[in-house]
Amino acid sequence: MSDDFLLHERLAADSAFVCKLGLCQLRLQNVRAVPWLILVPRRAEVSEIHQLGAADRGALMDEIVLASRVLDVLFKPDKINVGALGNIVPQLHIHVIARFKSDPAWPAPVWGRVDPTPYAAEELAALAARVKEATSKI
């Protein structure tokens, strides 16, 4: 499997880099409605989890757990949603979303139901730094 990783332009436009993990690039979705992380395995031309080798699948699960714990520690959500849809962006990426009974989409999925207003630039940078710091401590 090739490691010639190139981030899909839609993911680059809609999220901010947080840090590089063992397998994935950890990113923060630029939507202020709910805390929302994205894990993007740094593997070229992979669109489905089953296309990853066994070691990468294990690493992906570990990184999903890490991202979930980060959201739990920072935000104390009522629920954490994890999903790999890829209907619009074919590059494999995993959404890890902190959900609250008080959020505007609860209990439905967030797609198409939350206000897409982005963070102010300084808010996005500050939150990405908090997520990075929490990631290093878990």
PDB file of N, CA and C in Angstrom, residues 6-98:
ATOM      1  N   LEU A   6      -2.472  12.409   0.034  1.00  0.00           N
ATOM      2  CA  LEU A   6      -2.839  13.769  -0.343  1.00  0.00           C
ATOM      3  C   LEU A   6      -4.258  13.997   0.176  1.00  0.00           C
ATOM      4  N   LEU A   7      -4.429  15.001   1.021  1.00  0.00           N
ATOM      5  CA  LEU A   7      -5.728  15.288   1.619  1.00  0.00           C
ATOM      6  C   LEU A   7      -6.703  15.801   0.557  1.00  0.00           C
ATOM      7  N   HIS A   8      -7.908  15.249   0.554  1.00  0.00           N
ATOM      8  CA  HIS A   8      -8.954  15.691  -0.373  1.00  0.00           C
ATOM      9  C   HIS A   8      -9.226  17.177  -0.134  1.00  0.00           C
ATOM     10  N   GLU A   9      -9.431  17.916  -1.216  1.00  0.00           N
ATOM     11  CA  GLU A   9      -9.598  19.373  -1.119  1.00  0.00           C
ATOM     12  C   GLU A   9     -10.812  19.780  -0.282  1.00  0.00           C
ATOM     13  N   ARG A  10     -11.853  18.989  -0.281  1.00  0.00           N
ATOM     14  CA  ARG A  10     -13.045  19.326   0.516  1.00  0.00           C
ATOM     15  C   ARG A  10     -12.741  19.214   2.004  1.00  0.00           C
ATOM     16  N   LEU A  11     -12.004  18.164   2.393  1.00  0.00           N
ATOM     17  CA  LEU A  11     -11.607  18.031   3.802  1.00  0.00           C
ATOM     18  C   LEU A  11     -10.687  19.172   4.205  1.00  0.00           C
ATOM     19  N   ALA A  12      -9.774  19.534   3.328  1.00  0.00           N
ATOM     20  CA  ALA A  12      -8.860  20.642   3.619  1.00  0.00           C
ATOM     21  C   ALA A  12      -9.618  21.953   3.791  1.00  0.00           C
ATOM     22  N   ALA A  13     -10.625  22.176   2.966  1.00  0.00           N
ATOM     23  CA  ALA A  13     -11.387  23.426   3.013  1.00  0.00           C
ATOM     24  C   ALA A  13     -12.314  23.501   4.215  1.00  0.00           C
ATOM     25  N   ASP A  14     -12.853  22.359   4.649  1.00  0.00           N
ATOM     26  CA  ASP A  14     -13.884  22.349   5.688  1.00  0.00           C
ATOM     27  C   ASP A  14     -13.375  22.067   7.094  1.00  0.00           C
ATOM     28  N   SER A  15     -12.072  21.854   7.247  1.00  0.00           N
ATOM     29  CA  SER A  15     -11.550  21.493   8.558  1.00  0.00           C
ATOM     30  C   SER A  15     -10.151  22.065   8.750  1.00  0.00           C
ATOM     31  N   ALA A  16      -9.711  22.037  10.006  1.00  0.00           N
ATOM     32  CA  ALA A  16      -8.388  22.562  10.351  1.00  0.00           C
ATOM     33  C   ALA A  16      -7.509  21.425  10.869  1.00  0.00           C
ATOM     34  N   PHE A  17      -6.264  21.438  10.477  1.00  0.00           N
ATOM     35  CA  PHE A  17      -5.291  20.456  10.955  1.00  0.00           C
ATOM     36  C   PHE A  17      -5.106  20.607  12.461  1.00  0.00           C
ATOM     37  N   VAL A  18      -5.114  19.488  13.166  1.00  0.00           N
ATOM     38  CA  VAL A  18      -4.830  19.481  14.600  1.00  0.00           C
ATOM     39  C   VAL A  18      -3.453  18.880  14.838  1.00  0.00           C
ATOM     40  N   CYS A  19      -3.270  17.628  14.397  1.00  0.00           N
ATOM     41  CA  CYS A  19      -1.984  16.966  14.574  1.00  0.00           C
ATOM     42  C   CYS A  19      -1.951  15.686  13.754  1.00  0.00           C
ATOM     43  N   LYS A  20      -0.763  15.128  13.651  1.00  0.00           N
ATOM     44  CA  LYS A  20      -0.564  13.862  12.982  1.00  0.00           C
ATOM     45  C   LYS A  20      -0.502  12.789  14.060  1.00  0.00           C
ATOM     46  N   LEU A  21      -1.300  11.744  13.891  1.00  0.00           N
ATOM     47  CA  LEU A  21      -1.268  10.589  14.786  1.00  0.00           C
ATOM     48  C   LEU A  21      -0.480   9.484  14.078  1.00  0.00           C
ATOM     49  N   GLY A  22      -0.443   8.306  14.653  1.00  0.00           N
ATOM     50  CA  GLY A  22       0.310   7.220  14.043  1.00  0.00           C
ATOM     51  C   GLY A  22      -0.137   6.894  12.630  1.00  0.00           C
ATOM     52  N   LEU A  23      -1.443   6.794  12.417  1.00  0.00           N
ATOM     53  CA  LEU A  23      -1.994   6.486  11.100  1.00  0.00           C
ATOM     54  C   LEU A  23      -2.662   7.695  10.464  1.00  0.00           C
ATOM     55  N   CYS A  24      -3.400   8.421  11.249  1.00  0.00           N
ATOM     56  CA  CYS A  24      -4.291   9.453  10.714  1.00  0.00           C
ATOM     57  C   CYS A  24      -3.778  10.864  10.915  1.00  0.00           C
ATOM     58  N   GLN A  25      -4.321  11.723  10.090  1.00  0.00           N
ATOM     59  CA  GLN A  25      -4.262  13.155  10.329  1.00  0.00           C
ATOM     60  C   GLN A  25      -5.532  13.477  11.117  1.00  0.00           C
ATOM     61  N   LEU A  26      -5.381  14.130  12.261  1.00  0.00           N
ATOM     62  CA  LEU A  26      -6.530  14.538  13.063  1.00  0.00           C
ATOM     63  C   LEU A  26      -6.877  15.966  12.687  1.00  0.00           C
ATOM     64  N   ARG A  27      -8.158  16.182  12.384  1.00  0.00           N
ATOM     65  CA  ARG A  27      -8.627  17.484  11.942  1.00  0.00           C
ATOM     66  C   ARG A  27      -9.860  17.892  12.736  1.00  0.00           C
ATOM     67  N   LEU A  28     -10.111  19.190  12.813  1.00  0.00           N
ATOM     68  CA  LEU A  28     -11.260  19.765  13.494  1.00  0.00           C
ATOM     69  C   LEU A  28     -12.195  20.337  12.445  1.00  0.00           C
ATOM     70  N   GLN A  29     -13.421  19.816  12.396  1.00  0.00           N
ATOM     71  CA  GLN A  29     -14.413  20.321  11.446  1.00  0.00           C
ATOM     72  C   GLN A  29     -14.730  21.772  11.791  1.00  0.00           C
ATOM     73  N   ASN A  30     -14.754  22.620  10.791  1.00  0.00           N
ATOM     74  CA  ASN A  30     -14.971  24.045  11.016  1.00  0.00           C
ATOM     75  C   ASN A  30     -16.463  24.374  11.000  1.00  0.00           C
ATOM     76  N   VAL A  31     -17.155  23.805  11.982  1.00  0.00           N
ATOM     77  CA  VAL A  31     -18.582  24.048  12.199  1.00  0.00           C
ATOM     78  C   VAL A  31     -18.759  24.221  13.704  1.00  0.00           C
ATOM     79  N   ARG A  32     -19.167  25.390  14.118  1.00  0.00           N
ATOM     80  CA  ARG A  32     -19.216  25.664  15.554  1.00  0.00           C
ATOM     81  C   ARG A  32     -20.407  25.039  16.279  1.00  0.00           C
ATOM     82  N   ALA A  33     -21.363  24.482  15.571  1.00  0.00           N
ATOM     83  CA  ALA A  33     -22.584  23.951  16.190  1.00  0.00           C
ATOM     84  C   ALA A  33     -22.306  22.788  17.151  1.00  0.00           C
ATOM     85  N   VAL A  34     -21.370  21.921  16.806  1.00  0.00           N
ATOM     86  CA  VAL A  34     -21.018  20.772  17.651  1.00  0.00           C
ATOM     87  C   VAL A  34     -19.521  20.502  17.533  1.00  0.00           C
ATOM     88  N   PRO A  35     -18.890  20.045  18.620  1.00  0.00           N
ATOM     89  CA  PRO A  35     -17.470  19.656  18.535  1.00  0.00           C
ATOM     90  C   PRO A  35     -17.342  18.425  17.628  1.00  0.00           C
ATOM     91  N   TRP A  36     -16.485  18.520  16.608  1.00  0.00           N
ATOM     92  CA  TRP A  36     -16.498  17.528  15.533  1.00  0.00           C
ATOM     93  C   TRP A  36     -15.072  17.312  15.038  1.00  0.00           C
ATOM     94  N   LEU A  37     -14.559  16.117  15.260  1.00  0.00           N
ATOM     95  CA  LEU A  37     -13.225  15.759  14.805  1.00  0.00           C
ATOM     96  C   LEU A  37     -13.315  14.840  13.592  1.00  0.00           C
ATOM     97  N   ILE A  38     -12.279  14.871  12.787  1.00  0.00           N
ATOM     98  CA  ILE A  38     -12.191  14.003  11.616  1.00  0.00           C
ATOM     99  C   ILE A  38     -10.825  13.323  11.623  1.00  0.00           C
ATOM    100  N   LEU A  39     -10.838  12.025  11.445  1.00  0.00           N
ATOM    101  CA  LEU A  39      -9.618  11.236  11.305  1.00  0.00           C
ATOM    102  C   LEU A  39      -9.475  10.837   9.843  1.00  0.00           C
ATOM    103  N   VAL A  40      -8.329  11.142   9.258  1.00  0.00           N
ATOM    104  CA  VAL A  40      -8.088  10.801   7.858  1.00  0.00           C
ATOM    105  C   VAL A  40      -6.839   9.920   7.796  1.00  0.00           C
ATOM    106  N   PRO A  41      -7.012   8.626   7.545  1.00  0.00           N
ATOM    107  CA  PRO A  41      -5.825   7.769   7.419  1.00  0.00           C
ATOM    108  C   PRO A  41      -4.917   8.283   6.302  1.00  0.00           C
ATOM    109  N   ARG A  42      -3.643   8.345   6.603  1.00  0.00           N
ATOM    110  CA  ARG A  42      -2.682   8.849   5.627  1.00  0.00           C
ATOM    111  C   ARG A  42      -2.254   7.704   4.690  1.00  0.00           C
ATOM    112  N   ARG A  43      -3.211   7.259   3.921  1.00  0.00           N
ATOM    113  CA  ARG A  43      -2.999   6.198   2.942  1.00  0.00           C
ATOM    114  C   ARG A  43      -3.624   6.639   1.621  1.00  0.00           C
ATOM    115  N   ALA A  44      -2.873   6.507   0.560  1.00  0.00           N
ATOM    116  CA  ALA A  44      -3.344   6.940  -0.763  1.00  0.00           C
ATOM    117  C   ALA A  44      -4.416   5.994  -1.290  1.00  0.00           C
ATOM    118  N   GLU A  45      -5.394   6.593  -1.939  1.00  0.00           N
ATOM    119  CA  GLU A  45      -6.413   5.847  -2.683  1.00  0.00           C
ATOM    120  C   GLU A  45      -7.161   4.817  -1.849  1.00  0.00           C
ATOM    121  N   VAL A  46      -7.451   5.146  -0.605  1.00  0.00           N
ATOM    122  CA  VAL A  46      -8.249   4.275   0.258  1.00  0.00           C
ATOM    123  C   VAL A  46      -9.576   4.979   0.517  1.00  0.00           C
ATOM    124  N   SER A  47     -10.666   4.297   0.189  1.00  0.00           N
ATOM    125  CA  SER A  47     -11.979   4.891   0.390  1.00  0.00           C
ATOM    126  C   SER A  47     -12.836   4.115   1.388  1.00  0.00           C
ATOM    127  N   GLU A  48     -12.406   2.926   1.764  1.00  0.00           N
ATOM    128  CA  GLU A  48     -13.186   2.083   2.667  1.00  0.00           C
ATOM    129  C   GLU A  48     -12.286   1.477   3.747  1.00  0.00           C
ATOM    130  N   ILE A  49     -12.835   1.273   4.930  1.00  0.00           N
ATOM    131  CA  ILE A  49     -12.066   0.700   6.032  1.00  0.00           C
ATOM    132  C   ILE A  49     -11.516  -0.670   5.663  1.00  0.00           C
ATOM    133  N   HIS A  50     -12.297  -1.485   4.956  1.00  0.00           N
ATOM    134  CA  HIS A  50     -11.834  -2.837   4.630  1.00  0.00           C
ATOM    135  C   HIS A  50     -10.648  -2.850   3.670  1.00  0.00           C
ATOM    136  N   GLN A  51     -10.333  -1.709   3.058  1.00  0.00           N
ATOM    137  CA  GLN A  51      -9.170  -1.633   2.170  1.00  0.00           C
ATOM    138  C   GLN A  51      -7.865  -1.452   2.938  1.00  0.00           C
ATOM    139  N   LEU A  52      -7.964  -1.137   4.217  1.00  0.00           N
ATOM    140  CA  LEU A  52      -6.769  -1.009   5.056  1.00  0.00           C
ATOM    141  C   LEU A  52      -6.273  -2.391   5.449  1.00  0.00           C
ATOM    142  N   GLY A  53      -4.974  -2.521   5.627  1.00  0.00           N
ATOM    143  CA  GLY A  53      -4.418  -3.755   6.156  1.00  0.00           C
ATOM    144  C   GLY A  53      -4.808  -3.924   7.613  1.00  0.00           C
ATOM    145  N   ALA A  54      -4.588  -5.117   8.147  1.00  0.00           N
ATOM    146  CA  ALA A  54      -4.996  -5.434   9.515  1.00  0.00           C
ATOM    147  C   ALA A  54      -4.367  -4.481  10.536  1.00  0.00           C
ATOM    148  N   ALA A  55      -3.087  -4.194  10.397  1.00  0.00           N
ATOM    149  CA  ALA A  55      -2.424  -3.300  11.357  1.00  0.00           C
ATOM    150  C   ALA A  55      -3.022  -1.894  11.292  1.00  0.00           C
ATOM    151  N   ASP A  56      -3.288  -1.419  10.074  1.00  0.00           N
ATOM    152  CA  ASP A  56      -3.889  -0.085   9.933  1.00  0.00           C
ATOM    153  C   ASP A  56      -5.314  -0.056  10.478  1.00  0.00           C
ATOM    154  N   ARG A  57      -6.065  -1.133  10.300  1.00  0.00           N
ATOM    155  CA  ARG A  57      -7.427  -1.174  10.867  1.00  0.00           C
ATOM    156  C   ARG A  57      -7.365  -1.099  12.382  1.00  0.00           C
ATOM    157  N   GLY A  58      -6.433  -1.798  12.995  1.00  0.00           N
ATOM    158  CA  GLY A  58      -6.266  -1.732  14.451  1.00  0.00           C
ATOM    159  C   GLY A  58      -5.861  -0.341  14.899  1.00  0.00           C
ATOM    160  N   ALA A  59      -4.924   0.265  14.164  1.00  0.00           N
ATOM    161  CA  ALA A  59      -4.492   1.627  14.497  1.00  0.00           C
ATOM    162  C   ALA A  59      -5.648   2.613  14.351  1.00  0.00           C
ATOM    163  N   LEU A  60      -6.462   2.424  13.312  1.00  0.00           N
ATOM    164  CA  LEU A  60      -7.613   3.310  13.115  1.00  0.00           C
ATOM    165  C   LEU A  60      -8.567   3.215  14.297  1.00  0.00           C
ATOM    166  N   MET A  61      -8.851   2.015  14.745  1.00  0.00           N
ATOM    167  CA  MET A  61      -9.749   1.865  15.898  1.00  0.00           C
ATOM    168  C   MET A  61      -9.158   2.540  17.134  1.00  0.00           C
ATOM    169  N   ASP A  62      -7.865   2.371  17.357  1.00  0.00           N
ATOM    170  CA  ASP A  62      -7.220   3.029  18.493  1.00  0.00           C
ATOM    171  C   ASP A  62      -7.335   4.541  18.399  1.00  0.00           C
ATOM    172  N   GLU A  63      -7.205   5.079  17.192  1.00  0.00           N
ATOM    173  CA  GLU A  63      -7.279   6.527  17.015  1.00  0.00           C
ATOM    174  C   GLU A  63      -8.713   7.039  17.104  1.00  0.00           C
ATOM    175  N   ILE A  64      -9.686   6.221  16.724  1.00  0.00           N
ATOM    176  CA  ILE A  64     -11.094   6.579  16.943  1.00  0.00           C
ATOM    177  C   ILE A  64     -11.367   6.665  18.444  1.00  0.00           C
ATOM    178  N   VAL A  65     -10.853   5.707  19.191  1.00  0.00           N
ATOM    179  CA  VAL A  65     -11.019   5.719  20.653  1.00  0.00           C
ATOM    180  C   VAL A  65     -10.337   6.955  21.245  1.00  0.00           C
ATOM    181  N   LEU A  66      -9.143   7.275  20.776  1.00  0.00           N
ATOM    182  CA  LEU A  66      -8.435   8.464  21.260  1.00  0.00           C
ATOM    183  C   LEU A  66      -9.242   9.728  20.987  1.00  0.00           C
ATOM    184  N   ALA A  67      -9.723   9.896  19.763  1.00  0.00           N
ATOM    185  CA  ALA A  67     -10.512  11.085  19.421  1.00  0.00           C
ATOM    186  C   ALA A  67     -11.785  11.150  20.258  1.00  0.00           C
ATOM    187  N   SER A  68     -12.404  10.007  20.488  1.00  0.00           N
ATOM    188  CA  SER A  68     -13.614   9.956  21.321  1.00  0.00           C
ATOM    189  C   SER A  68     -13.308  10.385  22.751  1.00  0.00           C
ATOM    190  N   ARG A  69     -12.212   9.898  23.282  1.00  0.00           N
ATOM    191  CA  ARG A  69     -11.818  10.283  24.650  1.00  0.00           C
ATOM    192  C   ARG A  69     -11.511  11.767  24.749  1.00  0.00           C
ATOM    193  N   VAL A  70     -10.867  12.303  23.730  1.00  0.00           N
ATOM    194  CA  VAL A  70     -10.575  13.743  23.714  1.00  0.00           C
ATOM    195  C   VAL A  70     -11.875  14.535  23.789  1.00  0.00           C
ATOM    196  N   LEU A  71     -12.846  14.179  22.971  1.00  0.00           N
ATOM    197  CA  LEU A  71     -14.127  14.883  23.008  1.00  0.00           C
ATOM    198  C   LEU A  71     -14.813  14.711  24.356  1.00  0.00           C
ATOM    199  N   ASP A  72     -14.735  13.520  24.921  1.00  0.00           N
ATOM    200  CA  ASP A  72     -15.347  13.263  26.220  1.00  0.00           C
ATOM    201  C   ASP A  72     -14.712  14.125  27.309  1.00  0.00           C
ATOM    202  N   VAL A  73     -13.392  14.195  27.319  1.00  0.00           N
ATOM    203  CA  VAL A  73     -12.673  14.983  28.331  1.00  0.00           C
ATOM    204  C   VAL A  73     -12.949  16.478  28.168  1.00  0.00           C
ATOM    205  N   LEU A  74     -12.890  16.961  26.946  1.00  0.00           N
ATOM    206  CA  LEU A  74     -13.036  18.403  26.714  1.00  0.00           C
ATOM    207  C   LEU A  74     -14.472  18.907  26.810  1.00  0.00           C
ATOM    208  N   PHE A  75     -15.451  18.071  26.421  1.00  0.00           N
ATOM    209  CA  PHE A  75     -16.812  18.574  26.269  1.00  0.00           C
ATOM    210  C   PHE A  75     -17.883  17.844  27.073  1.00  0.00           C
ATOM    211  N   LYS A  76     -17.584  16.685  27.613  1.00  0.00           N
ATOM    212  CA  LYS A  76     -18.562  15.902  28.389  1.00  0.00           C
ATOM    213  C   LYS A  76     -19.893  15.757  27.638  1.00  0.00           C
ATOM    214  N   PRO A  77     -19.859  15.218  26.429  1.00  0.00           N
ATOM    215  CA  PRO A  77     -21.100  15.095  25.651  1.00  0.00           C
ATOM    216  C   PRO A  77     -22.023  14.013  26.206  1.00  0.00           C
ATOM    217  N   ASP A  78     -23.260  14.062  25.788  1.00  0.00           N
ATOM    218  CA  ASP A  78     -24.220  13.019  26.134  1.00  0.00           C
ATOM    219  C   ASP A  78     -23.959  11.749  25.330  1.00  0.00           C
ATOM    220  N   LYS A  79     -23.414  11.909  24.123  1.00  0.00           N
ATOM    221  CA  LYS A  79     -23.164  10.784  23.216  1.00  0.00           C
ATOM    222  C   LYS A  79     -22.074  11.186  22.249  1.00  0.00           C
ATOM    223  N   ILE A  80     -21.312  10.215  21.790  1.00  0.00           N
ATOM    224  CA  ILE A  80     -20.325  10.466  20.741  1.00  0.00           C
ATOM    225  C   ILE A  80     -20.726   9.633  19.525  1.00  0.00           C
ATOM    226  N   ASN A  81     -20.904  10.307  18.401  1.00  0.00           N
ATOM    227  CA  ASN A  81     -21.238   9.623  17.146  1.00  0.00           C
ATOM    228  C   ASN A  81     -19.951   9.398  16.349  1.00  0.00           C
ATOM    229  N   VAL A  82     -19.824   8.210  15.791  1.00  0.00           N
ATOM    230  CA  VAL A  82     -18.682   7.867  14.952  1.00  0.00           C
ATOM    231  C   VAL A  82     -19.235   7.347  13.634  1.00  0.00           C
ATOM    232  N   GLY A  83     -18.736   7.897  12.531  1.00  0.00           N
ATOM    233  CA  GLY A  83     -19.238   7.448  11.248  1.00  0.00           C
ATOM    234  C   GLY A  83     -18.236   7.634  10.125  1.00  0.00           C
ATOM    235  N   ALA A  84     -18.312   6.736   9.155  1.00  0.00           N
ATOM    236  CA  ALA A  84     -17.502   6.816   7.937  1.00  0.00           C
ATOM    237  C   ALA A  84     -18.467   6.736   6.756  1.00  0.00           C
ATOM    238  N   LEU A  85     -18.864   7.880   6.230  1.00  0.00           N
ATOM    239  CA  LEU A  85     -19.851   7.879   5.166  1.00  0.00           C
ATOM    240  C   LEU A  85     -19.214   7.966   3.788  1.00  0.00           C
ATOM    241  N   GLY A  86     -18.535   9.043   3.492  1.00  0.00           N
ATOM    242  CA  GLY A  86     -17.840   9.163   2.225  1.00  0.00           C
ATOM    243  C   GLY A  86     -18.713   9.291   0.997  1.00  0.00           C
ATOM    244  N   ASN A  87     -19.948   9.715   1.159  1.00  0.00           N
ATOM    245  CA  ASN A  87     -20.822   9.864  -0.002  1.00  0.00           C
ATOM    246  C   ASN A  87     -20.433  11.070  -0.856  1.00  0.00           C
ATOM    247  N   ILE A  88     -19.885  12.093  -0.247  1.00  0.00           N
ATOM    248  CA  ILE A  88     -19.465  13.293  -0.973  1.00  0.00           C
ATOM    249  C   ILE A  88     -17.953  13.300  -1.172  1.00  0.00           C
ATOM    250  N   VAL A  89     -17.196  12.953  -0.130  1.00  0.00           N
ATOM    251  CA  VAL A  89     -15.740  12.891  -0.192  1.00  0.00           C
ATOM    252  C   VAL A  89     -15.342  11.420  -0.194  1.00  0.00           C
ATOM    253  N   PRO A  90     -14.812  10.920  -1.304  1.00  0.00           N
ATOM    254  CA  PRO A  90     -14.508   9.493  -1.384  1.00  0.00           C
ATOM    255  C   PRO A  90     -13.315   9.052  -0.538  1.00  0.00           C
ATOM    256  N   GLN A  91     -12.424   9.962  -0.185  1.00  0.00           N
ATOM    257  CA  GLN A  91     -11.265   9.597   0.632  1.00  0.00           C
ATOM    258  C   GLN A  91     -11.745   9.121   2.002  1.00  0.00           C
ATOM    259  N   LEU A  92     -11.204   7.997   2.468  1.00  0.00           N
ATOM    260  CA  LEU A  92     -11.601   7.479   3.767  1.00  0.00           C
ATOM    261  C   LEU A  92     -11.345   8.517   4.851  1.00  0.00           C
ATOM    262  N   HIS A  93     -12.381   8.815   5.601  1.00  0.00           N
ATOM    263  CA  HIS A  93     -12.271   9.716   6.755  1.00  0.00           C
ATOM    264  C   HIS A  93     -13.371   9.323   7.733  1.00  0.00           C
ATOM    265  N   ILE A  94     -13.071   9.470   9.002  1.00  0.00           N
ATOM    266  CA  ILE A  94     -13.983   9.070  10.065  1.00  0.00           C
ATOM    267  C   ILE A  94     -14.403  10.318  10.833  1.00  0.00           C
ATOM    268  N   HIS A  95     -15.699  10.500  10.975  1.00  0.00           N
ATOM    269  CA  HIS A  95     -16.242  11.609  11.754  1.00  0.00           C
ATOM    270  C   HIS A  95     -16.416  11.133  13.195  1.00  0.00           C
ATOM    271  N   VAL A  96     -15.937  11.933  14.141  1.00  0.00           N
ATOM    272  CA  VAL A  96     -16.118  11.654  15.568  1.00  0.00           C
ATOM    273  C   VAL A  96     -16.730  12.935  16.140  1.00  0.00           C
ATOM    274  N   ILE A  97     -18.005  12.841  16.527  1.00  0.00           N
ATOM    275  CA  ILE A  97     -18.790  14.047  16.825  1.00  0.00           C
ATOM    276  C   ILE A  97     -19.362  13.978  18.233  1.00  0.00           C
ATOM    277  N   ALA A  98     -19.107  15.019  19.021  1.00  0.00           N
ATOM    278  CA  ALA A  98     -19.697  15.132  20.359  1.00  0.00           C
ATOM    279  C   ALA A  98     -21.137  15.608  20.201  1.00  0.00           C
TER     280      ALA A  98
END
